[in-house]
Short mmCIF file of C-alpha atoms in Angstrom, two decimals:
data_model
loop_
_atom_site.label_atom_id
_atom_site.label_comp_id
_atom_site.label_asym_id
_atom_site.label_seq_id
_atom_site.Cartn_x
_atom_site.Cartn_y
_atom_site.Cartn_z
CA SER A 76 81.70 88.56 120.37
CA TYR A 77 84.56 89.46 122.17
CA GLU A 78 84.76 92.87 124.00
CA LEU A 79 87.28 94.99 125.04
CA THR A 80 86.14 97.38 127.89
CA GLN A 81 87.63 100.59 128.58
CA PRO A 82 86.93 103.78 130.55
CA PRO A 83 85.10 105.95 128.36
CA SER A 84 87.72 109.37 129.55
CA VAL A 85 90.90 110.27 131.55
CA SER A 86 91.42 113.61 132.09
CA VAL A 87 95.23 114.51 133.90
CA SER A 88 97.14 117.84 134.31
CA PRO A 89 100.53 118.41 132.67
CA GLY A 90 102.83 116.32 134.13
CA GLN A 91 100.85 113.83 135.83
CA THR A 92 100.41 110.21 135.44
CA ALA A 93 97.68 108.97 133.21
CA ARG A 94 96.52 105.31 133.39
CA ILE A 95 94.57 103.67 130.86
CA THR A 96 92.79 100.61 131.57
CA CYS A 97 91.52 98.00 129.50
CA SER A 98 89.24 94.71 130.22
CA GLY A 99 88.94 91.75 128.60
CA ASP A 100 88.30 87.69 129.55
CA ALA A 101 91.19 86.80 126.61
CA LEU A 102 93.86 89.13 127.78
CA SER A 103 94.66 86.50 130.23
CA LYS A 104 96.02 84.74 126.94
CA LYS A 105 96.14 86.93 124.40
CA TYR A 106 98.60 90.05 124.31
CA ALA A 107 97.35 93.59 124.36
CA TYR A 108 97.93 96.71 121.93
CA TRP A 109 97.73 100.07 122.26
CA TYR A 110 97.21 102.96 119.31
CA GLN A 111 97.14 106.43 119.42
CA GLN A 112 94.53 108.60 117.32
CA LYS A 113 94.82 112.17 117.38
CA SER A 114 92.21 114.16 116.12
CA GLY A 115 91.60 114.10 112.54
CA GLN A 116 94.66 111.41 112.08
CA ALA A 117 94.99 107.94 111.44
CA PRO A 118 95.84 105.46 114.55
CA VAL A 119 99.51 104.91 115.62
CA LEU A 120 100.87 102.19 117.26
CA VAL A 121 102.30 103.00 120.79
CA ILE A 122 102.65 99.50 122.68
CA HIS A 123 102.64 96.18 121.16
CA GLU A 124 102.77 92.78 122.96
CA ASP A 125 101.72 93.85 126.41
CA SER A 126 104.48 96.42 127.02
CA LYS A 127 107.15 96.72 123.86
CA ARG A 128 107.23 100.16 122.71
CA PRO A 129 107.89 100.69 118.90
CA SER A 130 110.95 102.42 118.00
CA GLY A 131 109.90 106.46 118.09
CA ILE A 132 107.32 106.44 120.90
CA PRO A 133 108.56 108.28 123.47
CA GLU A 134 109.67 106.26 127.10
CA ARG A 135 106.99 107.75 128.64
CA PHE A 136 104.70 105.15 127.21
CA SER A 137 104.41 102.27 129.13
CA GLY A 138 102.30 99.32 129.03
CA SER A 139 101.40 95.95 131.60
CA SER A 140 99.60 93.50 131.98
CA SER A 141 98.09 91.13 134.42
CA GLY A 142 94.84 88.89 134.47
CA THR A 143 92.19 89.91 132.17
CA MET A 144 93.10 93.64 132.37
CA ALA A 145 95.72 95.77 130.43
CA THR A 146 96.94 99.09 131.46
CA LEU A 147 98.73 101.97 129.41
CA THR A 148 100.27 104.25 131.24
CA ILE A 149 101.82 107.90 130.23
CA SER A 150 104.20 109.06 132.69
CA GLY A 151 104.68 113.18 132.91
CA ALA A 152 102.04 113.35 130.51
CA GLN A 153 102.30 116.29 128.01
CA VAL A 154 99.81 118.19 126.00
CA GLN A 155 100.40 117.00 122.99
CA ASP A 156 99.53 113.43 124.27
CA GLU A 157 95.70 114.61 124.09
CA ALA A 158 93.86 112.23 121.74
CA ASP A 159 91.75 109.20 121.67
CA TYR A 160 93.67 105.56 122.91
CA TYR A 161 92.50 101.98 121.72
CA CYS A 162 93.65 98.84 123.21
CA SER A 163 93.21 95.73 120.62
CA SER A 164 93.74 92.36 121.02
CA THR A 165 92.29 89.21 119.40
CA ASP A 166 89.87 86.27 119.65
CA SER A 167 90.96 82.91 121.26
CA SER A 168 91.46 81.34 117.93
CA GLY A 169 94.07 84.47 117.45
CA ASN A 170 92.45 85.09 113.60
CA HIS A 171 90.31 87.98 114.48
CA ARG A 172 91.77 91.26 116.09
CA VAL A 173 89.47 93.56 118.23
CA PHE A 174 89.37 97.10 119.44
CA GLY A 175 88.11 98.73 122.90
CA THR A 176 85.65 100.86 123.61
CA GLY A 177 88.38 103.99 123.50
CA THR A 178 89.41 106.56 126.02
CA LYS A 179 89.90 109.95 125.38
CA VAL A 180 92.71 111.38 127.17
CA THR A 181 92.73 115.19 128.44
CA VAL A 182 95.89 116.69 129.08
CA LEU A 183 94.77 120.08 130.96
CA GLN B 27 109.54 105.35 103.83
CA VAL B 28 105.94 103.31 104.47
CA HIS B 29 102.99 104.79 102.52
CA LEU B 30 99.80 103.30 102.31
CA VAL B 31 97.18 105.55 100.15
CA GLU B 32 93.68 104.71 100.21
CA SER B 33 91.21 105.26 97.40
CA GLY B 34 87.60 104.10 96.05
CA GLY B 35 85.34 105.77 98.95
CA GLY B 36 82.81 107.78 98.26
CA VAL B 37 78.87 108.15 98.68
CA VAL B 38 77.30 104.45 97.56
CA GLN B 39 73.27 103.92 97.42
CA PRO B 40 72.06 101.24 100.13
CA GLY B 41 72.12 97.96 98.57
CA ARG B 42 74.94 98.68 95.93
CA SER B 43 78.72 97.65 95.88
CA LEU B 44 81.74 99.54 96.26
CA ARG B 45 85.71 98.29 95.76
CA LEU B 46 88.25 100.45 98.33
CA SER B 47 91.70 99.74 97.34
CA CYS B 48 95.13 100.73 99.37
CA ALA B 49 98.54 101.28 97.36
CA ALA B 50 101.41 99.89 99.47
CA SER B 51 105.22 101.61 98.78
CA GLY B 52 108.55 101.72 101.00
CA PHE B 53 108.38 97.92 102.17
CA THR B 54 108.16 94.66 100.78
CA PHE B 55 104.66 94.46 100.56
CA SER B 56 104.66 90.61 100.39
CA SER B 57 105.92 90.08 103.54
CA HIS B 58 103.35 91.42 105.79
CA GLY B 59 99.73 90.37 106.50
CA MET B 60 97.25 93.38 105.70
CA HIS B 61 94.38 95.04 107.55
CA TRP B 62 91.42 96.56 107.04
CA VAL B 63 90.17 98.97 109.84
CA ARG B 64 86.76 101.44 109.76
CA GLN B 65 86.25 103.80 112.29
CA ALA B 66 82.18 105.40 111.71
CA PRO B 67 81.82 108.91 112.53
CA GLY B 68 82.28 109.77 115.76
CA LYS B 69 82.73 106.16 117.03
CA GLY B 70 85.78 104.34 117.99
CA LEU B 71 87.62 101.91 115.70
CA GLU B 72 86.72 98.68 114.41
CA TRP B 73 89.01 95.67 112.93
CA VAL B 74 87.50 94.76 109.52
CA ALA B 75 89.39 91.66 108.02
CA VAL B 76 92.94 90.35 107.50
CA ILE B 77 94.65 88.93 104.94
CA TRP B 78 97.80 86.86 105.52
CA PHE B 79 100.72 88.06 103.68
CA ASP B 80 100.13 85.62 100.79
CA GLY B 81 96.82 85.82 100.61
CA THR B 82 96.48 82.02 101.53
CA ASN B 83 93.99 83.07 104.50
CA LYS B 84 91.27 85.71 104.96
CA TYR B 85 89.37 86.63 108.29
CA TYR B 86 86.26 89.33 108.82
CA VAL B 87 84.29 90.47 111.48
CA ASP B 88 81.13 88.39 111.71
CA SER B 89 79.29 91.78 110.71
CA VAL B 90 80.93 91.79 107.11
CA LYS B 91 81.27 87.73 106.56
CA GLY B 92 79.36 87.23 103.41
CA ARG B 93 79.53 90.95 102.02
CA PHE B 94 83.03 91.76 102.13
CA THR B 95 85.84 90.23 100.56
CA ILE B 96 89.40 90.99 101.36
CA SER B 97 91.64 90.75 98.21
CA ARG B 98 95.57 91.55 97.53
CA ASP B 99 98.00 91.45 94.33
CA ASN B 100 101.80 91.28 95.62
CA SER B 101 102.39 92.03 92.21
CA LYS B 102 101.24 95.59 92.36
CA ASN B 103 101.85 96.27 96.08
CA MET B 104 97.39 96.69 96.68
CA LEU B 105 95.41 95.45 98.76
CA TYR B 106 91.61 95.52 98.30
CA LEU B 107 88.38 95.24 100.09
CA GLN B 108 85.44 94.39 97.79
CA MET B 109 82.07 95.98 99.54
CA ASN B 110 78.75 94.27 98.65
CA SER B 111 75.08 94.87 99.85
CA LEU B 112 76.34 98.28 101.73
CA SER B 113 73.85 99.42 104.27
CA ALA B 114 74.16 102.55 106.05
CA GLU B 115 76.07 100.52 109.10
CA ASP B 116 78.97 100.68 107.00
CA THR B 117 79.37 104.35 106.62
CA ALA B 118 82.96 104.94 107.99
CA VAL B 119 86.34 105.90 107.08
CA TYR B 120 88.11 102.84 106.15
CA TYR B 121 91.84 102.44 106.83
CA CYS B 122 94.42 99.86 105.67
CA ALA B 123 97.07 98.86 107.95
CA ARG B 124 100.11 96.86 107.60
CA GLU B 125 100.75 93.75 110.21
CA GLY B 126 104.43 94.10 111.50
CA LEU B 127 107.24 91.49 109.97
CA TRP B 128 107.48 89.81 113.32
CA PRO B 129 104.62 87.58 114.80
CA ASP B 130 102.16 89.68 117.41
CA SER B 131 104.00 92.96 116.11
CA GLY B 132 100.70 94.92 115.81
CA LEU B 133 99.59 97.08 113.36
CA ASP B 134 102.69 99.34 113.03
CA SER B 135 101.94 101.28 109.91
CA TRP B 136 97.95 102.85 108.78
CA GLY B 137 96.80 104.94 105.56
CA GLN B 138 95.31 108.23 106.19
CA GLY B 139 91.87 106.43 105.40
CA THR B 140 88.83 106.35 102.57
CA LEU B 141 85.55 107.77 103.58
CA VAL B 142 82.67 105.26 102.32
CA THR B 143 79.17 107.31 103.12
CA VAL B 144 76.20 105.01 102.43
CA SER B 145 73.01 107.09 101.77
CA SER B 146 70.24 107.35 99.52
#
């Protein structure tokens, strides 16, 4: 089965930059997606197609991908950005989605 | 405004069945692929299944293949997940999610989820 690996946690001070990585073989050929999930809430799409930001998502969220690693960057992280973040992609067939292991971002 | 509301969750004994529903509103349901994603208590997200906009193709994660069936009724704006032979490992919050209109646009809208607990 296909796996996406993320660090369990990232901690930053308010105003600093948080970077979350996601590694998986298929990322070299498939897009990465990023979802934010705040405590007790449903996930929200924050990045699609490696680096595109849906409408309504603040500019401080950006994404990039190179080789087998994708990165979500929160520039000038704010307290309200505290959440679990999940990367996602598809398998080689493009028919099955997979989520990463998730990263808890703490801003304090 | 896009609205997805799941229902049908509850407590069910191992080996029994349950059908989840997802009522969609605020968009042209028949134009979008739809997914089920689950999250076990305290765990991460797990993709479960997808159904194409017209219902012609369906795909499942290996752990539910042969036990779960995703379906939709575009005339009623409804998405379903029939879950058979349930086990404790299926205990989770189940979310329905909409695939964006354009290819590769991601899961751009999610419901609030419905909790399924498999326990004797």
